[in-house]
Short mmCIF file of C-alpha atoms in Angstrom, two decimals:
data_model
loop_
_atom_site.label_atom_id
_atom_site.label_comp_id
_atom_site.label_asym_id
_atom_site.label_seq_id
_atom_site.Cartn_x
_atom_site.Cartn_y
_atom_site.Cartn_z
CA MET A 1 81.84 104.27 58.03
CA GLU A 2 84.77 103.23 60.20
CA PHE A 3 82.88 100.03 61.14
CA LEU A 4 81.91 99.32 57.52
CA SER A 5 85.57 99.77 56.52
CA GLU A 6 86.88 97.53 59.31
CA ILE A 7 84.57 94.60 58.54
CA ASP A 8 85.97 94.34 55.00
CA ARG A 9 88.69 92.25 56.69
CA LEU A 10 86.20 89.37 57.12
CA LYS A 11 86.81 88.66 53.40
CA ARG A 12 90.34 87.58 54.39
CA VAL A 13 89.26 85.06 57.06
CA ASP A 14 89.31 81.57 55.55
CA ARG A 15 87.12 78.69 56.69
CA GLN A 16 87.64 74.94 56.26
CA SER A 17 84.82 74.37 53.74
CA LEU A 18 85.56 74.15 50.03
CA ILE A 19 83.32 76.17 47.72
CA THR A 20 81.64 74.39 44.80
CA GLY A 21 84.02 73.70 41.94
CA ARG A 22 86.57 72.82 44.69
CA VAL A 23 88.69 75.79 43.57
CA ARG A 24 89.50 77.15 47.04
CA ARG A 25 88.29 77.36 50.64
CA GLU A 26 85.36 79.55 51.57
CA ASN A 27 85.89 82.85 53.40
CA SER A 28 83.70 84.04 56.26
CA ALA A 29 82.22 87.03 54.40
CA GLU A 30 80.82 85.00 51.50
CA HIS A 31 79.76 82.29 53.97
CA SER A 32 77.72 84.96 55.81
CA TRP A 33 76.06 86.01 52.54
CA HIS A 34 75.21 82.39 51.74
CA LEU A 35 73.73 81.91 55.23
CA ALA A 36 71.65 85.08 54.92
CA MET A 37 70.20 83.61 51.72
CA PHE A 38 69.46 80.34 53.56
CA ALA A 39 67.60 82.34 56.22
CA MET A 40 65.72 84.45 53.68
CA ILE A 41 64.55 81.39 51.72
CA LEU A 42 64.05 78.79 54.47
CA GLY A 43 63.01 81.18 57.27
CA ARG A 44 59.94 82.18 55.31
CA GLU A 45 58.59 78.62 55.57
CA ALA A 46 59.49 78.08 59.24
CA ASP A 47 56.85 78.56 61.97
CA GLY A 48 57.62 81.05 64.74
CA ILE A 49 60.76 82.38 63.05
CA ASP A 50 61.40 86.04 62.21
CA PRO A 51 63.51 85.86 59.02
CA TRP A 52 64.77 89.46 59.34
CA HIS A 53 66.00 88.83 62.87
CA VAL A 54 67.72 85.60 61.77
CA VAL A 55 69.29 87.33 58.74
CA ARG A 56 70.67 90.10 60.95
CA MET A 57 72.16 87.56 63.37
CA LEU A 58 73.78 85.62 60.54
CA LEU A 59 75.16 88.73 58.82
CA VAL A 60 77.08 89.64 62.00
CA HIS A 61 77.71 86.23 63.61
CA ASP A 62 81.24 85.72 62.25
CA ILE A 63 82.56 89.30 62.41
CA VAL A 64 84.52 88.53 65.62
CA GLU A 65 86.67 86.19 63.49
CA ILE A 66 88.44 89.30 62.16
CA ASP A 67 90.34 89.27 65.47
CA VAL A 68 90.02 85.62 66.50
CA GLY A 69 90.03 83.65 63.21
CA ASP A 70 87.80 80.72 62.30
CA THR A 71 88.22 77.93 64.85
CA PRO A 72 86.20 74.82 63.97
CA PRO A 73 85.11 72.91 67.10
CA HIS A 74 87.00 69.77 66.04
CA ALA A 75 90.28 71.52 65.10
CA PRO A 76 93.37 70.90 67.26
CA GLY A 77 93.79 74.53 68.42
CA HIS A 78 90.19 74.91 69.59
CA ASP A 79 90.10 75.81 73.29
CA PRO A 80 86.53 76.40 74.45
CA ALA A 81 87.80 77.80 77.78
CA THR A 82 89.47 80.87 76.28
CA ILE A 83 87.73 81.31 72.94
CA GLY A 84 84.59 82.81 74.49
CA GLU A 85 86.59 85.55 76.20
CA ARG A 86 88.61 86.34 73.08
CA GLU A 87 85.46 86.51 70.97
CA LEU A 88 83.73 88.81 73.47
CA ALA A 89 86.73 91.16 73.47
CA ALA A 90 86.64 91.16 69.64
CA ALA A 91 82.89 91.88 69.63
CA ARG A 92 83.36 94.81 72.03
CA ARG A 93 86.20 96.26 69.95
CA ILE A 94 84.57 95.90 66.51
CA PHE A 95 80.92 96.64 67.37
CA GLY A 96 82.27 99.48 69.54
CA LEU A 97 83.22 101.28 66.32
CA LEU A 98 79.49 101.95 65.80
CA PRO A 99 77.62 104.82 67.47
CA GLY A 100 76.50 103.81 71.01
CA ALA A 101 72.96 102.51 70.63
CA GLN A 102 73.64 100.75 67.33
CA GLY A 103 76.83 99.14 68.66
CA GLN A 104 74.87 97.82 71.66
CA GLU A 105 72.16 96.41 69.39
CA ILE A 106 74.64 94.50 67.23
CA LEU A 107 76.47 93.22 70.31
CA ALA A 108 73.12 91.96 71.66
CA LEU A 109 72.36 90.23 68.34
CA TRP A 110 75.73 88.50 68.39
CA GLN A 111 75.26 87.46 72.03
CA GLU A 112 71.80 86.09 71.25
CA PHE A 113 73.31 83.97 68.47
CA GLU A 114 76.14 82.73 70.70
CA ALA A 115 73.75 81.85 73.54
CA GLY A 116 71.61 79.83 71.11
CA GLN A 117 68.56 79.94 73.39
CA SER A 118 65.88 81.83 71.43
CA ALA A 119 63.99 80.10 68.60
CA ASP A 120 65.56 82.51 66.10
CA ALA A 121 69.08 81.81 67.42
CA ARG A 122 68.53 78.04 67.31
CA PHE A 123 67.29 78.38 63.73
CA ALA A 124 70.33 80.53 62.83
CA LYS A 125 72.68 77.97 64.37
CA ALA A 126 70.92 75.17 62.47
CA LEU A 127 71.57 77.01 59.18
CA ASP A 128 75.19 77.60 60.19
CA ARG A 129 75.57 73.79 60.39
CA LEU A 130 73.38 72.99 57.37
CA GLN A 131 75.35 75.18 54.96
CA PRO A 132 78.73 73.42 55.37
CA LEU A 133 76.91 70.06 55.30
CA LEU A 134 75.42 71.02 51.94
CA LEU A 135 78.82 72.25 50.67
CA ASN A 136 80.47 68.97 51.66
CA THR A 137 77.88 66.96 49.72
CA LEU A 138 78.47 69.27 46.71
CA THR A 139 82.28 69.02 46.80
CA ASP A 140 82.75 65.24 46.76
CA GLY A 141 82.94 65.01 50.55
CA GLY A 142 84.98 68.21 51.07
CA THR A 143 86.27 68.43 54.64
CA TRP A 144 84.69 65.08 55.58
CA LYS A 145 86.87 63.26 53.08
CA GLU A 146 89.94 65.33 54.03
CA ASN A 147 89.51 64.36 57.67
CA GLY A 148 88.21 60.80 57.21
CA VAL A 149 84.88 61.63 58.86
CA SER A 150 82.33 58.79 58.81
CA GLU A 151 78.57 59.00 58.26
CA GLU A 152 78.00 58.32 61.96
CA GLN A 153 80.31 61.18 62.92
CA VAL A 154 78.51 63.53 60.53
CA VAL A 155 75.19 62.58 62.09
CA SER A 156 76.44 63.12 65.64
CA ARG A 157 78.24 66.40 64.85
CA TYR A 158 75.57 68.08 62.69
CA GLY A 159 72.34 66.39 63.78
CA PRO A 160 71.69 67.84 67.24
CA THR A 161 72.23 71.49 66.23
CA ILE A 162 70.21 71.26 63.03
CA ALA A 163 67.37 69.28 64.66
CA ALA A 164 67.22 71.74 67.59
CA GLY A 165 66.63 74.60 65.14
CA SER A 166 64.32 72.75 62.78
CA PRO A 167 63.37 69.06 62.86
CA ALA A 168 62.13 69.33 59.25
CA LEU A 169 65.49 70.65 58.04
CA TRP A 170 67.34 67.86 59.81
CA GLU A 171 65.05 65.27 58.23
CA HIS A 172 65.98 66.67 54.82
CA ALA A 173 69.68 67.03 55.67
CA ARG A 174 69.83 63.45 57.01
CA GLN A 175 68.67 62.23 53.58
CA LEU A 176 71.36 64.31 51.84
CA VAL A 177 73.97 62.71 54.12
CA SER A 178 72.67 59.17 53.50
CA ARG A 179 72.67 59.67 49.74
CA HIS A 180 76.16 61.18 49.86
CA PHE A 181 77.73 58.30 51.78
CA ALA A 182 75.84 55.69 49.75
CA ALA A 183 77.23 57.23 46.55
CA GLN A 184 80.75 57.36 48.03
CA GLY A 185 80.49 53.68 48.93
CA GLU A 186 79.43 52.78 45.40
CA ALA A 187 82.27 54.84 43.93
CA THR A 188 84.77 53.01 46.17
CA LEU A 189 83.41 49.61 45.16
CA ALA A 190 83.61 50.57 41.49
CA GLU A 191 87.33 51.46 41.70
CA PRO A 192 89.68 48.86 40.20
CA ARG A 193 91.39 47.05 43.09
CA ALA A 194 95.07 46.12 43.22
CA LEU A 195 95.63 42.37 43.60
CA MET B 1 67.95 73.36 48.30
CA GLU B 2 68.69 73.26 44.58
CA PHE B 3 68.57 77.09 44.48
CA LEU B 4 70.78 77.40 47.59
CA SER B 5 73.29 75.01 45.98
CA GLU B 6 73.29 76.84 42.63
CA ILE B 7 73.94 80.30 44.10
CA ASP B 8 77.20 79.08 45.67
CA ARG B 9 78.63 79.85 42.22
CA LEU B 10 78.37 83.60 42.95
CA LYS B 11 81.54 83.13 45.07
CA ARG B 12 83.41 82.51 41.79
CA VAL B 13 82.27 85.73 40.06
CA ASP B 14 85.02 88.34 40.39
CA ARG B 15 84.45 92.08 40.41
CA GLN B 16 86.89 94.90 39.59
CA SER B 17 87.25 96.24 43.15
CA LEU B 18 90.23 95.30 45.29
CA ILE B 19 89.49 94.22 48.86
CA THR B 20 91.37 95.94 51.71
CA GLY B 21 94.94 94.75 52.02
CA ARG B 22 95.00 94.80 48.18
CA VAL B 23 95.47 91.03 48.21
CA ARG B 24 92.95 90.20 45.46
CA ARG B 25 89.77 91.37 43.71
CA GLU B 26 86.42 91.15 45.44
CA ASN B 27 83.88 88.50 44.47
CA SER B 28 80.17 89.17 44.11
CA ALA B 29 79.10 86.99 47.06
CA GLU B 30 81.23 88.76 49.65
CA HIS B 31 80.33 92.10 48.00
CA SER B 32 76.66 91.24 48.58
CA TRP B 33 77.36 90.50 52.26
CA HIS B 34 79.20 93.80 52.64
CA LEU B 35 76.30 95.67 51.01
CA ALA B 36 73.76 93.96 53.27
CA MET B 37 75.78 95.24 56.23
CA PHE B 38 75.76 98.75 54.71
CA ALA B 39 71.97 98.54 54.45
CA MET B 40 71.53 97.16 57.95
CA ILE B 41 73.69 99.90 59.51
CA LEU B 42 72.87 102.92 57.31
CA GLY B 43 69.26 102.01 56.48
CA ARG B 44 68.32 102.28 60.14
CA GLU B 45 69.15 106.00 60.09
CA ALA B 46 67.48 106.77 56.75
CA ASP B 47 63.96 108.24 56.63
CA GLY B 48 61.33 106.36 54.65
CA ILE B 49 63.57 103.32 54.07
CA ASP B 50 62.67 99.73 55.01
CA PRO B 51 66.06 98.18 55.87
CA TRP B 52 64.78 94.58 55.57
CA HIS B 53 63.45 95.24 52.07
CA VAL B 54 66.75 96.88 51.06
CA VAL B 55 68.79 94.02 52.55
CA ARG B 56 66.72 91.46 50.62
CA MET B 57 67.21 93.37 47.37
CA LEU B 58 70.97 93.61 47.93
CA LEU B 59 71.35 89.95 48.90
CA VAL B 60 69.88 88.91 45.53
CA HIS B 61 70.85 91.81 43.24
CA ASP B 62 74.00 90.21 41.79
CA ILE B 63 72.86 86.56 41.54
CA VAL B 64 72.23 86.92 37.78
CA GLU B 65 76.00 87.38 37.40
CA ILE B 66 76.33 83.61 37.83
CA ASP B 67 75.23 83.41 34.18
CA VAL B 68 76.16 86.86 32.89
CA GLY B 69 79.33 87.82 34.83
CA ASP B 70 80.12 91.22 36.34
CA THR B 71 80.06 93.88 33.64
CA PRO B 72 81.04 97.33 34.96
CA PRO B 73 79.28 100.14 33.04
CA HIS B 74 82.62 101.62 31.91
CA ALA B 75 84.21 98.34 30.78
CA PRO B 76 84.84 97.80 27.04
CA GLY B 77 82.52 94.77 26.69
CA HIS B 78 79.52 96.46 28.31
CA ASP B 79 76.57 96.52 25.90
CA PRO B 80 73.48 98.03 27.56
CA ALA B 81 71.30 96.93 24.62
CA THR B 82 71.74 93.19 25.23
CA ILE B 83 72.74 92.97 28.87
CA GLY B 84 69.22 93.59 30.13
CA GLU B 85 67.85 90.64 28.17
CA ARG B 86 70.66 88.31 29.23
CA GLU B 87 70.20 89.29 32.87
CA LEU B 88 66.45 88.73 32.71
CA ALA B 89 66.97 85.26 31.22
CA ALA B 90 69.45 84.50 34.03
CA ALA B 91 66.98 85.74 36.66
CA ARG B 92 64.22 83.54 35.25
CA ARG B 93 66.47 80.49 35.17
CA ILE B 94 68.02 80.87 38.64
CA PHE B 95 65.02 82.23 40.59
CA GLY B 96 62.94 79.63 38.74
CA LEU B 97 64.72 76.96 40.79
CA LEU B 98 62.64 78.12 43.78
CA PRO B 99 59.05 76.97 44.42
CA GLY B 100 56.59 79.10 42.40
CA ALA B 101 55.48 81.88 44.76
CA GLN B 102 58.90 82.34 46.29
CA GLY B 103 60.61 82.42 42.90
CA GLN B 104 58.20 85.12 41.75
CA GLU B 105 58.86 87.17 44.90
CA ILE B 106 62.62 87.11 44.41
CA LEU B 107 62.24 87.93 40.72
CA ALA B 108 60.10 90.93 41.69
CA LEU B 109 62.71 92.07 44.24
CA TRP B 110 65.45 91.87 41.60
CA GLN B 111 63.28 93.75 39.07
CA GLU B 112 62.53 96.45 41.64
CA PHE B 113 66.27 96.90 42.20
CA GLU B 114 66.98 97.03 38.47
CA ALA B 115 64.20 99.55 37.82
CA GLY B 116 65.60 101.81 40.56
CA GLN B 117 62.32 103.69 40.97
CA SER B 118 61.17 102.99 44.54
CA ALA B 119 62.83 104.81 47.46
CA ASP B 120 64.19 101.47 48.72
CA ALA B 121 65.65 100.59 45.30
CA ARG B 122 67.25 104.03 44.97
CA PHE B 123 68.77 103.61 48.42
CA ALA B 124 70.01 100.11 47.51
CA LYS B 125 71.60 101.42 44.31
CA ALA B 126 73.24 104.26 46.25
CA LEU B 127 74.87 101.70 48.57
CA ASP B 128 75.96 99.62 45.57
CA ARG B 129 77.92 102.69 44.37
CA LEU B 130 79.07 103.83 47.83
CA GLN B 131 80.68 100.50 48.73
CA PRO B 132 83.21 100.40 45.82
CA LEU B 133 83.87 104.12 46.37
CA LEU B 134 84.80 103.35 49.98
CA LEU B 135 86.94 100.36 48.91
CA ASN B 136 88.84 102.52 46.42
CA THR B 137 89.65 105.09 49.11
CA LEU B 138 90.83 102.23 51.37
CA THR B 139 93.06 100.58 48.71
CA ASP B 140 95.21 103.53 47.64
CA GLY B 141 92.92 104.42 44.75
CA GLY B 142 92.15 100.83 43.69
CA THR B 143 90.41 100.74 40.31
CA TRP B 144 90.55 104.55 39.98
CA LYS B 145 94.34 104.49 39.96
CA GLU B 146 94.42 101.42 37.68
CA ASN B 147 92.25 103.22 35.14
CA GLY B 148 93.56 106.77 35.58
CA VAL B 149 90.18 108.06 36.77
CA SER B 150 90.18 111.69 37.90
CA GLU B 151 88.32 113.26 40.84
CA GLU B 152 85.89 114.90 38.40
CA GLN B 153 85.16 111.53 36.78
CA VAL B 154 84.55 109.94 40.19
CA VAL B 155 82.12 112.71 41.07
CA SER B 156 80.21 112.37 37.80
CA ARG B 157 80.14 108.54 37.86
CA TYR B 158 79.20 108.01 41.51
CA GLY B 159 77.51 111.25 42.54
CA PRO B 160 74.13 111.08 40.78
CA THR B 161 73.31 107.51 41.91
CA ILE B 162 74.39 108.03 45.51
CA ALA B 163 72.70 111.45 45.79
CA ALA B 164 69.46 110.06 44.31
CA GLY B 165 69.35 107.43 47.05
CA SER B 166 70.49 109.64 49.90
CA PRO B 167 71.74 113.24 49.70
CA ALA B 168 73.29 112.87 53.16
CA LEU B 169 75.33 109.84 52.09
CA TRP B 170 76.59 111.66 49.01
CA GLU B 171 77.61 114.64 51.11
CA HIS B 172 79.71 112.28 53.25
CA ALA B 173 81.05 110.33 50.26
CA ARG B 174 82.02 113.55 48.46
CA GLN B 175 84.24 114.44 51.42
CA LEU B 176 85.88 111.00 51.33
CA VAL B 177 86.63 111.54 47.64
CA SER B 178 88.05 115.05 48.19
CA ARG B 179 90.29 113.84 51.01
CA HIS B 180 91.45 110.87 48.93
CA PHE B 181 92.47 112.91 45.90
CA ALA B 182 94.04 115.64 48.06
CA ALA B 183 96.20 112.98 49.78
CA GLN B 184 97.11 111.44 46.40
CA GLY B 185 98.19 114.89 45.15
CA GLU B 186 100.38 115.42 48.20
CA ALA B 187 101.93 111.97 47.81
CA THR B 188 102.76 112.76 44.16
CA LEU B 189 104.34 116.10 45.08
CA ALA B 190 106.39 114.41 47.81
CA GLU B 191 107.92 111.90 45.38
CA PRO B 192 111.52 112.65 44.40
CA ARG B 193 111.53 113.95 40.84
CA ALA B 194 113.97 112.97 38.12
CA LEU B 195 115.92 115.94 36.72
#
């Protein structure tokens, strides 16, 4: 119960993504729910994937952010040299609130996700990239527009991780990205230009 | 993908409960994540419970609120005669966005939760009562204090559902409630009184 009380704090960790309606940024708890739904729905159709294992990984994958915060890989403060250590310390502290065997199991799930080697972990990581991609297409460009990210940058930043987890999902996501940028281009052309 | 886009709206459905830190009310998406964690952690220890089935039920149990909103059973606008029909229409619309077989499966999961007859559904409903109980004890009384709810009312409103899902969980929750109201009583006595 101490663990279940502590993780309530994930609701106060904000991410970069806007939620639909563009009313505010997404927090890591609701992001984890959305990802679990992605895994439940899309994992059922994927060969060689255990949806329950993927759901469990995704439910716990961001809990370390309670101590470390959300640090997007392209943000200025992102330091890959130290973030791994800080996240591991957070995982040990928070999962250590659980009784021994269960704490070890959750730590192993989180480590499997971080390592990204197993088919289930690669699929989980693909969904963790697909979900913000979908949100950006649903929020008029969202963080892409805020940061002036081009279609080519989207493809290079999202493509490898999504394709490694599921080539079929990347094929679909690539179409969403093309349609999004094509529509943005048309909207820009349609704007009245100053002389 | 249409379904996964539509359910993003659950992040904009607010509940009554305060989150820890008392900074704002909880939304139904992050509530669903928190409940899935309850099921993953507590379902493992419960006899005759399939944690994956319970997690799936809890991930989808509130999605109908996208159309219907969150209507607590003790709120003034709660009309049990019509709410069932409105929720069923919402379930058909939203789960109907999924391909046939999968939409039917999720509809069946949601109906199993609503019926509350199977051991897994009773356990899921117990967690859905336990989680706001825990939040209220962690937020200085939360909605209980706002609404002047007494210890006896808490016991009668939460006890039957939690005990029906798991007598052991209710035993633990009953102690949390006793400790909470005892501490509230002491805090009241310690306040300086006007003459």
